[in-house]
Structure formats: structure tokens, C-alpha cells
PDB file of C-alpha atoms and ligand atoms in Angstrom:
ATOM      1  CA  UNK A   6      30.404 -39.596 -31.413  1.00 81.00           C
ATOM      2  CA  UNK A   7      27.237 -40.812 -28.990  1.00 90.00           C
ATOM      3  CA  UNK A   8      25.201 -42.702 -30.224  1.00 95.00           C
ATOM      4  CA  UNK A   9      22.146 -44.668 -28.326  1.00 96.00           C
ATOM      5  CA  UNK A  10      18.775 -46.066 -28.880  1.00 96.00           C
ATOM      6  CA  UNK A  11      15.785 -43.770 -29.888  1.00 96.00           C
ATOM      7  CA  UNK A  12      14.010 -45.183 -26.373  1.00 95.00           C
ATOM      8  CA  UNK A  13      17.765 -44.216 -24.442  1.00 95.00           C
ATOM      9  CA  UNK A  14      17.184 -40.844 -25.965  1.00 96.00           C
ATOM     10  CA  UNK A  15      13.578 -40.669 -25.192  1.00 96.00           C
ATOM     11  CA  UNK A  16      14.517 -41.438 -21.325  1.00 96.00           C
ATOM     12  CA  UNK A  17      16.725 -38.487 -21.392  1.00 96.00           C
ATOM     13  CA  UNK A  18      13.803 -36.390 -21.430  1.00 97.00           C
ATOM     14  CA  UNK A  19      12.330 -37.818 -18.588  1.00 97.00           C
ATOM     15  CA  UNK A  20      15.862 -37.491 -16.654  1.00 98.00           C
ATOM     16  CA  UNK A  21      16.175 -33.742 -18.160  1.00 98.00           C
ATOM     17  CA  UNK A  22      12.178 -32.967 -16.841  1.00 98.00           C
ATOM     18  CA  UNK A  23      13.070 -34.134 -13.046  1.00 98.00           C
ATOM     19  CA  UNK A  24      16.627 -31.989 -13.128  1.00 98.00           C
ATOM     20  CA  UNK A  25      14.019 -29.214 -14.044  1.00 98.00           C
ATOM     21  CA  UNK A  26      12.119 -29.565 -11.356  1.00 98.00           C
ATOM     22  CA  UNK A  27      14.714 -30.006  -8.545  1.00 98.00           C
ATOM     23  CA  UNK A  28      15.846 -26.398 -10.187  1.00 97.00           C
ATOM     24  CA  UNK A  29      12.818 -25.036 -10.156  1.00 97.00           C
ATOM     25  CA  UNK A  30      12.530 -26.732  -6.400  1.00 98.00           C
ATOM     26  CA  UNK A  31      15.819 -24.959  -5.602  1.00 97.00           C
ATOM     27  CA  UNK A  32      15.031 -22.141  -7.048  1.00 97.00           C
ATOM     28  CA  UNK A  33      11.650 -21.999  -4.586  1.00 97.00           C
ATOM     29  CA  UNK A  34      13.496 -22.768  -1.903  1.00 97.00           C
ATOM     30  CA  UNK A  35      16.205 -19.843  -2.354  1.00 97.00           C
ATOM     31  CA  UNK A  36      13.511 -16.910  -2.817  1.00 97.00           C
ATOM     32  CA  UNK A  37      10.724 -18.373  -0.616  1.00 97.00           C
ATOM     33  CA  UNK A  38       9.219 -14.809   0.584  1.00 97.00           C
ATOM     34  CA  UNK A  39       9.984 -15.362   4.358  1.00 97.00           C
ATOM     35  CA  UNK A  40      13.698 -14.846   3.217  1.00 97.00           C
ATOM     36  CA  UNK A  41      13.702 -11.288   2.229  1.00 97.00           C
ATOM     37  CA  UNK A  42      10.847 -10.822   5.230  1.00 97.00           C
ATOM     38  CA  UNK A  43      13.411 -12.061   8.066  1.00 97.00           C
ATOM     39  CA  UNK A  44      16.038  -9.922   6.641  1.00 97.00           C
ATOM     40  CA  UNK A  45      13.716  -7.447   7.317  1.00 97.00           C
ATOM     41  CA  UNK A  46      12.717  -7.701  10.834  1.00 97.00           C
ATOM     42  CA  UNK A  47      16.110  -8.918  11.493  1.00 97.00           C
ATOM     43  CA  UNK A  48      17.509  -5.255  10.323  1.00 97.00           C
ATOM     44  CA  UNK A  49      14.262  -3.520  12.556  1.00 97.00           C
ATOM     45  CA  UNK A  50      15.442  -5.838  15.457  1.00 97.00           C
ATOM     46  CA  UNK A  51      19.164  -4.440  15.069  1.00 97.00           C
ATOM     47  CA  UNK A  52      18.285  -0.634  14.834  1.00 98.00           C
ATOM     48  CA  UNK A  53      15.274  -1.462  17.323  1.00 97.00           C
ATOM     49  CA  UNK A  54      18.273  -2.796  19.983  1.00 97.00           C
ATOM     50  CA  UNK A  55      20.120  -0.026  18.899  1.00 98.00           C
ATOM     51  CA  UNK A  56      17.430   2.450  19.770  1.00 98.00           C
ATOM     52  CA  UNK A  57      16.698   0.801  23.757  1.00 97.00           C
ATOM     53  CA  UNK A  58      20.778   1.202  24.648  1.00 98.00           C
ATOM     54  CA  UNK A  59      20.249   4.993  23.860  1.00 98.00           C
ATOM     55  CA  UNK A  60      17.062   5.113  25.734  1.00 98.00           C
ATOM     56  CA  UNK A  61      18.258   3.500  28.600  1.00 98.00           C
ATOM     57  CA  UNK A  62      21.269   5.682  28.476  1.00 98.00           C
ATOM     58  CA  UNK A  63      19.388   8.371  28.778  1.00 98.00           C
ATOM     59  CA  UNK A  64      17.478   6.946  31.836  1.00 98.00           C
ATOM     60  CA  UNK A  65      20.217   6.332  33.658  1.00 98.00           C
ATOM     61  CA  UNK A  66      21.694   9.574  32.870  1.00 98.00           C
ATOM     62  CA  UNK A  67      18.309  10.882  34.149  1.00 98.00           C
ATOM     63  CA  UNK A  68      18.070   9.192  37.155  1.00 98.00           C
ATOM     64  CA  UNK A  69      21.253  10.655  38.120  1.00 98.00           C
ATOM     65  CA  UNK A  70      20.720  13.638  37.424  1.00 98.00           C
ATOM     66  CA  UNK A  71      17.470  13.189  39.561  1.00 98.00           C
ATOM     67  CA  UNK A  72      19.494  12.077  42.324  1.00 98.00           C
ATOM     68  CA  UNK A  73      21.577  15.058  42.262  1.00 98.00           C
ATOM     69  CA  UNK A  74      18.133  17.706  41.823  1.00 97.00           C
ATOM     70  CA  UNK A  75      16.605  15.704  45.023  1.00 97.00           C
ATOM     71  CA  UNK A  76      20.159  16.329  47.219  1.00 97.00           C
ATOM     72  CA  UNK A  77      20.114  19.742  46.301  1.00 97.00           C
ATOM     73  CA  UNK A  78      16.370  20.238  47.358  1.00 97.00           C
ATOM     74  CA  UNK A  79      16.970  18.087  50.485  1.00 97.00           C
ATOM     75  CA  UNK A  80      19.750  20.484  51.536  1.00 96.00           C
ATOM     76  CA  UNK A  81      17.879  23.629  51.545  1.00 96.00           C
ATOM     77  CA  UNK A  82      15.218  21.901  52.962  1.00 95.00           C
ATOM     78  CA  UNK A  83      17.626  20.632  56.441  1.00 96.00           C
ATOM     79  CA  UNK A  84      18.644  24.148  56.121  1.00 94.00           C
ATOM     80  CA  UNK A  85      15.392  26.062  56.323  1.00 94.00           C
ATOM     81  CA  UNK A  86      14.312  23.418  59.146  1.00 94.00           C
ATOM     82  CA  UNK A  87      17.203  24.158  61.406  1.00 92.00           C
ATOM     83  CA  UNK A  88      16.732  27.947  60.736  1.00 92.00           C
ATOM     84  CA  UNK A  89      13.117  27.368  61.929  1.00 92.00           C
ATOM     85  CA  UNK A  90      13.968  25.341  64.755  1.00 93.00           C
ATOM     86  CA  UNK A  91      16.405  27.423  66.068  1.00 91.00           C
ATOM     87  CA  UNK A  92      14.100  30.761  65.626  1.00 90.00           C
ATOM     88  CA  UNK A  93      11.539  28.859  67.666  1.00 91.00           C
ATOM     89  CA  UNK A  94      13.655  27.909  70.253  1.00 90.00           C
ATOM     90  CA  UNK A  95      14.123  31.508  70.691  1.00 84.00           C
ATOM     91  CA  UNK A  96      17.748  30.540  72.244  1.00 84.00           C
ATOM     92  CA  UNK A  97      20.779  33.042  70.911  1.00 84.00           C
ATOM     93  CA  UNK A  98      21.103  36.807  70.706  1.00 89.00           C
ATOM     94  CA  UNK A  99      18.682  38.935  69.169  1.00 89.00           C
ATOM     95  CA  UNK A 100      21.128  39.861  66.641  1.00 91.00           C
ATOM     96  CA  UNK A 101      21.664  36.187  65.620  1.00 89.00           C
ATOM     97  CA  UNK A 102      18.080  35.730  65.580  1.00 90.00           C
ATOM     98  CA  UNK A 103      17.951  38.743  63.017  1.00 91.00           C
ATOM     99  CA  UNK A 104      20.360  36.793  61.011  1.00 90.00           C
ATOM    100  CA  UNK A 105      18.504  33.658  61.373  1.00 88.00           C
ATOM    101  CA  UNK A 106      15.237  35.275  59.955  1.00 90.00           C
ATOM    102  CA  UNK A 107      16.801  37.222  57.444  1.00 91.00           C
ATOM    103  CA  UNK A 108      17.965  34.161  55.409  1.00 90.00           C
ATOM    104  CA  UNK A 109      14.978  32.299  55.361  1.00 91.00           C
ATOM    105  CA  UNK A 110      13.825  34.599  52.472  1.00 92.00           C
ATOM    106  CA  UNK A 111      16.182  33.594  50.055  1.00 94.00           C
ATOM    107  CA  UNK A 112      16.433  30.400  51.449  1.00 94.00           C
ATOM    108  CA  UNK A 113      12.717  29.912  50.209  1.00 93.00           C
ATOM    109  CA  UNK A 114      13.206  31.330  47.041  1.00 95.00           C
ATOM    110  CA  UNK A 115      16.163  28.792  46.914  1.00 96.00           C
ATOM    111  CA  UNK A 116      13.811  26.133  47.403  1.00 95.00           C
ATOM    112  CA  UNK A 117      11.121  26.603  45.051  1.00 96.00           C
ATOM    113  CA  UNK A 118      13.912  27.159  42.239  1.00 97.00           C
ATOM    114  CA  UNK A 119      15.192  23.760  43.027  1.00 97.00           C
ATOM    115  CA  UNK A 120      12.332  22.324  43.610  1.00 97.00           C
ATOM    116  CA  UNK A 121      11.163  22.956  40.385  1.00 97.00           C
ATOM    117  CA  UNK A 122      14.276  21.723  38.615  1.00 97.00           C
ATOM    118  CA  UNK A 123      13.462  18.696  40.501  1.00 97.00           C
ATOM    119  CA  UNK A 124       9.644  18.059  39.109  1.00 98.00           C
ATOM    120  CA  UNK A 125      11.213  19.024  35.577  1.00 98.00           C
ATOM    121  CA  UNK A 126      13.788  16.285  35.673  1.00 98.00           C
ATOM    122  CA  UNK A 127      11.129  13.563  37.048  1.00 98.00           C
ATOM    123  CA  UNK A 128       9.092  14.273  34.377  1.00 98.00           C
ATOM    124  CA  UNK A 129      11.711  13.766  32.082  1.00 98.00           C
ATOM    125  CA  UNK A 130      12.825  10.816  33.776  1.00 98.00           C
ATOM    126  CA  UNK A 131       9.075   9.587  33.211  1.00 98.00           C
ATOM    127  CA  UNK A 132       9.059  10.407  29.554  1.00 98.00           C
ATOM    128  CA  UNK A 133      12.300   8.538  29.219  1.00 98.00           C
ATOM    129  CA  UNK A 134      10.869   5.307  31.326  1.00 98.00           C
ATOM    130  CA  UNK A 135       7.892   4.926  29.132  1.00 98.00           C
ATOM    131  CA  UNK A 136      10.145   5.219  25.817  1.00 98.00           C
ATOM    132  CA  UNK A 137      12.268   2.307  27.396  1.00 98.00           C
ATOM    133  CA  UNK A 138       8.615   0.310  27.890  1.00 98.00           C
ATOM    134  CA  UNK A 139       7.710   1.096  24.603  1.00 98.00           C
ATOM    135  CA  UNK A 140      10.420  -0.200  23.334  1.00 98.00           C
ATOM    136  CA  UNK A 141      10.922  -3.243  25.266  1.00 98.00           C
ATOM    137  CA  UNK A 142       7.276  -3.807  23.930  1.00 98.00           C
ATOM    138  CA  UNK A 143       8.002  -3.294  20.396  1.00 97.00           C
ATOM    139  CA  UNK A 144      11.189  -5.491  20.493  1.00 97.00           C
ATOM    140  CA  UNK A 145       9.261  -8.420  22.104  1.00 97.00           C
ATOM    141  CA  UNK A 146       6.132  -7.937  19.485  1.00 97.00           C
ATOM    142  CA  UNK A 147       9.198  -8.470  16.920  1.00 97.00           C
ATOM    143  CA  UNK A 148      10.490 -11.633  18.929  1.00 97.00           C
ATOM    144  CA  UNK A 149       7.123 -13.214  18.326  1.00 98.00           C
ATOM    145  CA  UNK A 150       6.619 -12.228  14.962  1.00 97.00           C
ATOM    146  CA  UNK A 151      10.049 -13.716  13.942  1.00 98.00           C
ATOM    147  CA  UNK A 152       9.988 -16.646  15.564  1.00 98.00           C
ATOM    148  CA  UNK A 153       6.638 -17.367  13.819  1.00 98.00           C
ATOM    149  CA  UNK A 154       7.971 -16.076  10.361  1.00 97.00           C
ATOM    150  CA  UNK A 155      11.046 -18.869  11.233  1.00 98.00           C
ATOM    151  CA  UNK A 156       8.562 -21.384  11.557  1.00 98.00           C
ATOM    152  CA  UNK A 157       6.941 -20.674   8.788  1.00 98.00           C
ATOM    153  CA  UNK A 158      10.224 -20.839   6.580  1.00 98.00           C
ATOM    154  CA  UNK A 159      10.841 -24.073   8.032  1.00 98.00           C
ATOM    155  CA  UNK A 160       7.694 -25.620   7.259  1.00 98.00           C
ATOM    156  CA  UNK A 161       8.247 -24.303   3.438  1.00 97.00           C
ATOM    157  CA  UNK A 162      11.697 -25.644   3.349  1.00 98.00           C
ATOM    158  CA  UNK A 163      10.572 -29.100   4.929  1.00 98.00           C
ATOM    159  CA  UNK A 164       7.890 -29.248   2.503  1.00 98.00           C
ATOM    160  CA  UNK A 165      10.091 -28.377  -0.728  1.00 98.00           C
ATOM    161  CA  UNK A 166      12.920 -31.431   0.507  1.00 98.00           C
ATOM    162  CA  UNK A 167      10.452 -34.040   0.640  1.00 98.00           C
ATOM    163  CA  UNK A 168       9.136 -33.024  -2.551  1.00 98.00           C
ATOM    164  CA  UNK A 169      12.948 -32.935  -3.433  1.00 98.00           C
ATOM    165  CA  UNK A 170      13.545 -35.971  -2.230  1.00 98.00           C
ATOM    166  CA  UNK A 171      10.767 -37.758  -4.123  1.00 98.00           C
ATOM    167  CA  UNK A 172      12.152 -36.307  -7.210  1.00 98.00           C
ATOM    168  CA  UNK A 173      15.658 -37.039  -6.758  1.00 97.00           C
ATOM    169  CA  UNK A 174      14.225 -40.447  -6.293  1.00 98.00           C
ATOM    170  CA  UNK A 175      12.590 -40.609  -9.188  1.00 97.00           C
ATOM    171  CA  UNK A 176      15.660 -38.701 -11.309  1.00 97.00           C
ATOM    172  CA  UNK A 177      17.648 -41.838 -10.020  1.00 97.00           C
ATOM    173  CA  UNK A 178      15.686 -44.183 -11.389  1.00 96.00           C
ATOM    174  CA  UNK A 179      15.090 -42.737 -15.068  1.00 96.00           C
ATOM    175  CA  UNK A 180      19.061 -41.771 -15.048  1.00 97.00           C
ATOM    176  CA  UNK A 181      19.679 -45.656 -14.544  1.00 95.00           C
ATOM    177  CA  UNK A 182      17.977 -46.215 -18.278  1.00 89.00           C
ATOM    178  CA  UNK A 183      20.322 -44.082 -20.016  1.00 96.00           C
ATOM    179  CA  UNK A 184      23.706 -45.589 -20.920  1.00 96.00           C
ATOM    180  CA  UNK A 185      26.661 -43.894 -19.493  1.00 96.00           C
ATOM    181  CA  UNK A 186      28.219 -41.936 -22.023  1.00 96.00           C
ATOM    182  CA  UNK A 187      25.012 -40.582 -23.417  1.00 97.00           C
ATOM    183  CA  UNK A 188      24.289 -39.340 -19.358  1.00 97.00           C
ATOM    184  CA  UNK A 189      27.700 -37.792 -19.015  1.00 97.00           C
ATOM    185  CA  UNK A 190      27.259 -35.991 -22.099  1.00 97.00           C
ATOM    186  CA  UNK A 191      23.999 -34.446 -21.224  1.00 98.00           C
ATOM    187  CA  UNK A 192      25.083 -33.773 -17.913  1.00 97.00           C
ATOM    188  CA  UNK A 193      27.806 -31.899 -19.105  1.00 97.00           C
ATOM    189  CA  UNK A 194      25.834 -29.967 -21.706  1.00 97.00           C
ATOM    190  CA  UNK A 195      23.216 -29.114 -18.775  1.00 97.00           C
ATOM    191  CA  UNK A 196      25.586 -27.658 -16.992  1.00 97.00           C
ATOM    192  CA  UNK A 197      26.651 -25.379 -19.594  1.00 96.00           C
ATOM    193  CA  UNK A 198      23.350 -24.354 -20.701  1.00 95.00           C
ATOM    194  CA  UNK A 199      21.208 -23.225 -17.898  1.00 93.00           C
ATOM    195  CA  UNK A 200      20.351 -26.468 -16.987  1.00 96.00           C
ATOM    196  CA  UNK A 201      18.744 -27.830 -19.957  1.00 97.00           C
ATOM    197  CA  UNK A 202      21.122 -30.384 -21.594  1.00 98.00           C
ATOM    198  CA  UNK A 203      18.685 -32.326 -23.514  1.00 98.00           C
ATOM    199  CA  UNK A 204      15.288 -30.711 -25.567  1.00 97.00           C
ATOM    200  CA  UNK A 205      12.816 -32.331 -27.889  1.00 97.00           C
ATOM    201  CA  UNK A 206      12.481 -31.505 -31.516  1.00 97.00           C
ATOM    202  CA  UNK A 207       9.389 -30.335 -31.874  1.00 96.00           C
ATOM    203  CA  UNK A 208       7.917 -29.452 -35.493  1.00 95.00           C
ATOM    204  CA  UNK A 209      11.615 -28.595 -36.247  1.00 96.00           C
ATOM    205  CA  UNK A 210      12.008 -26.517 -33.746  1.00 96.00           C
ATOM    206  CA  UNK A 211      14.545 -27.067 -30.821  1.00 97.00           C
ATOM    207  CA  UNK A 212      12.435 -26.909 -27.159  1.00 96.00           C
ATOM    208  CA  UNK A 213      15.781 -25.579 -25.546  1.00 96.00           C
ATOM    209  CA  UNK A 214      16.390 -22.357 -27.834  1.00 96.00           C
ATOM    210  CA  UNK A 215      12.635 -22.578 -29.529  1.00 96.00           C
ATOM    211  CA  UNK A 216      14.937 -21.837 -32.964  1.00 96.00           C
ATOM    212  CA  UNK A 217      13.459 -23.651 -36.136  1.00 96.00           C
ATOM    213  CA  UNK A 218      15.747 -25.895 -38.036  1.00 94.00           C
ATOM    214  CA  UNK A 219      17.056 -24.558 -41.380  1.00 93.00           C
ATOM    215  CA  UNK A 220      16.970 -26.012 -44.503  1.00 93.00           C
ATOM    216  CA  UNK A 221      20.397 -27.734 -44.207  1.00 94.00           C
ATOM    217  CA  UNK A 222      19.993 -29.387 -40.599  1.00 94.00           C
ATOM    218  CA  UNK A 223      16.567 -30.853 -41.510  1.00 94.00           C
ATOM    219  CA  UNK A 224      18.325 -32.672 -44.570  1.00 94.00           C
ATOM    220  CA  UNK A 225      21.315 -33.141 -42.355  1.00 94.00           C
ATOM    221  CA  UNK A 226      18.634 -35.002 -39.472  1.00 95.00           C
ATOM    222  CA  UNK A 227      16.457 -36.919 -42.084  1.00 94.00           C
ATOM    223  CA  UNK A 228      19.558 -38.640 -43.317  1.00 94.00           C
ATOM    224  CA  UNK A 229      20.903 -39.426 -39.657  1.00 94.00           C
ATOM    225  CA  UNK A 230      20.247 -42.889 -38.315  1.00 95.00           C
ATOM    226  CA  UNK A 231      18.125 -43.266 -35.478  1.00 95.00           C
ATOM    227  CA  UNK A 232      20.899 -44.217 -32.927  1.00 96.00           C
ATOM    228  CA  UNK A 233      22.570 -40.838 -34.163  1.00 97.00           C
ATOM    229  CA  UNK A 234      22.287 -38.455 -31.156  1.00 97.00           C
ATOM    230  CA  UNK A 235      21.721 -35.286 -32.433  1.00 97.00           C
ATOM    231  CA  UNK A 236      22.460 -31.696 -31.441  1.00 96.00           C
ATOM    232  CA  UNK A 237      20.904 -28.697 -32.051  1.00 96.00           C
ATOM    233  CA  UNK A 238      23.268 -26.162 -34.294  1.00 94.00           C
ATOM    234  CA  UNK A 239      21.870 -22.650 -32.626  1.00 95.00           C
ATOM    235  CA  UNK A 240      22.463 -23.923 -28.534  1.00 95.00           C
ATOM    236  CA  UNK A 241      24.635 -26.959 -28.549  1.00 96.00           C
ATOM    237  CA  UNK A 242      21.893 -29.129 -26.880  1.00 97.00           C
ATOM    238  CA  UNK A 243      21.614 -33.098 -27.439  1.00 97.00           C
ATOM    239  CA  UNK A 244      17.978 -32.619 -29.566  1.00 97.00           C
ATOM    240  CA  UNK A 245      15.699 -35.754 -28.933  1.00 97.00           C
ATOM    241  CA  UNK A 246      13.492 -36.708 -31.855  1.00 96.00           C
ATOM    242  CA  UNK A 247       9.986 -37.855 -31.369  1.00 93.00           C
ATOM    243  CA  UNK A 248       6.976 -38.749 -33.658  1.00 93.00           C
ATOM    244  CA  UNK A 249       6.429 -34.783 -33.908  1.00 94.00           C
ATOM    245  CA  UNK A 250       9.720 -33.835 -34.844  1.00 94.00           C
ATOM    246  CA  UNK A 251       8.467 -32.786 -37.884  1.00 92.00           C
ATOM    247  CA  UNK A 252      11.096 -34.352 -40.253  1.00 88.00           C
TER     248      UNK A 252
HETATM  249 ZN1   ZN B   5      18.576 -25.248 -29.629  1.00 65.49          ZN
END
């Protein structure tokens, strides 16, 4: 059995209301919104990255295909020029020049076929370039906005370690008025009860399950001595009597 001073007792309290608010610090510091907001933008910035590789896929691809369109063009193009050349030169027999004249027809039509596959693939190409530049845009607007969301959750988690620290200061010193065994017995019942090892009794009720005392544990408290340390029947938690116990 523990046993310890009423004032011991009474500085578990104190030692029990810091460990409550490093949790609660913890606790802040764990779920601070800008958390759950980077994981956010994080997954936008993956699918965003995602989305440029097919885009500039596609531009390449386009710019290929471009290339191709413009070497097609360009043939028919040194084709129809030598035809022309060669008409005007008037050099060759009649019958070649026949020849000559008689393909620039289809050569023409030729032409304006691939010439208009050409304009239809630089347009693409153009539609694809400024998706790429939008995107580019859009991934560096996300940049910004994480690296200022990061600096924000830094600030907040500087901010809740020195208040941390303070209290894990000031935990120290109120743990170093509680004898030994009584500490290790609270700390152990903390642990096992949602961090609350040690409660007041309150008008006979306990503060860490907010259950009133029966009829047998008030008679069972009034007769204990005030070194007794007491624990509440319903939750198991070392119950710290005080003027307003209620006993
Ligand atoms: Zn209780």
C-alpha cells in the first residue's frame, strides 16, 4: 500500500494538470490543420506531375509527327518546282513536256492535301504547347503555396515546443515534490487510463470517471487516514481528497 502526505497528494494534481497539457500540446501538434492540407497538395502535386509527363508526351509525339507532315509537304513542293523549272526551260521533247505538265495537276492537289495535314498538326502541336504551359504554371503556383503552407507548419510546431518545453519544465519541478513510489504509481495508472492517473474528489464524485461515490466507499474514505492514498472503485485512479471532497 502507498501511502503519502495529504500536501504529496495534493502535488500530484499539479504534476497530473501539466501531463495534461503536454497531451493536449501533442495532441495540437499531431492534427495541426496544415497536416491534412500538405497531404493534400502533396497528392495534387503527384497527379499534377503525372499529368505534364503525358502532356509532354504528347508534344513530342506531335512535334514528330510535325516533322514528318512538313517533309512530306517539302517534297511535293521540290517536285512541283523542278516540274516548273524544267517546263520553263522549254528544254526536252514535246512529248516529255506533255508529261511534265500533265502531273502538275495532281501534283497540286497533292499539295494542298498535305498541306493541310500540316496546319492541322501545328495546331495541335499548339494546343498541346499551351497545356504543357499551363501546367508548368499550375505546378509552380503549387510550389509556392506549399512551401508557404511548410512554413506555416513550422512556425506552429516551433511555437507548440517552446510552450512544451516550458511545461515539461514546470512538470519537472512539481514531479520532484512527490515521493517516489507515490509518482511511479500514478505514472503507471496514467498510462493505463488515458492519461489521467490521478483525479480530485470532488463532492464525492471522482474528476477522472465523474462517477459519484456510493454509500460504502464514502464510509470506506471517511474512515481512511489522511496519508491513505485512495483510489477510485469505478476507474482505478489514485483519487486526491481536498476540502470539497464532500466527505
Ligand atoms: Zn473514477
Amino acid at each position: 500500500m502507498v501511502t503519502a502526505a495529504p500536501q504529496d497528494q495534493w502535488r500530484l494534481l499539479d504534476v497530473q494538470g501539466h501531463d495534461t497539457r503536454l497531451a493536449q500540446l501533442a495532441h495540437r501538434r499531431r492534427t495541426l490543420p496544415e497536416h491534412a492540407e500538405l497531404e493534400r497538395l502533396q497528392l495534387r502535386r503527384r497527379a499534377l506531375a503525372d499529368e505534364l509527363v503525358a502532356a509532354r508526351t504528347v508534344t513530342s509525339d506531335l512535334r514528330r509527327e510535325l516533322a514528318k507532315a512538313e517533309a512530306d509537304v517539302e517534297q511535293v513542293r521540290t517536285r512541283v518546282a523542278r516540274n516548273n523549272a524544267r517546263l520553263q526551260s522549254g528544254q526536252g521533247s514535246a512529248k516529255d513536256m506533255q508529261a511534265l505538265q500533265h502531273e502538275l495537276g495532281p501534283l497540286g492537289e497533292r499539295q494542298s492535301v498535305l498541306e493541310d495535314a500540316e496546319l492541322e498538326v501545328m495546331e495541335k502541336l499548339e494546343a498541346a504547347e499551351a497545356r504543357v504551359t499551363e501546367l508548368e504554371a499550375q505546378d509552380a503556383g503549387l510550389d509556392a503555396e506549399i512551401g508557404e503552407l511548410e512554413r506555416r507548419r513550422d512556425q506552429a510546431v516551433a511555437g507548440i515546443d517552446t510552450e512544451a518545453g516550458t511545461e515539461d519544465g514546470a512538470r519537472a519541478d512539481a514531479a520532484a515534490g512527490v515521493p517516489a513510489d507515490l509518482l511511479a504509481l500514478y505514472e503507471k495508472v496514467r498510462d493505463a487510463h488515458g492519461g489521467v492517473g490521478a483525479a480530485r474528489l470532488y463532492q464525492r464524485r471522482c474528476e477522472g470517471c465523474r462517477i459519484e461515490l456510493n454509500a460504502t466507499d464514502i464510509g470506506r474514505f471517511r474512515s481512511a487516514g489522511p496519508d491513505a492514498v485512495l483510489r477510485c472503485e469505478e476507474c482505478g485512479r489514485i483519487l486526491v481528497r481536498t476540502p470539497d471532497s464532500g466527505l
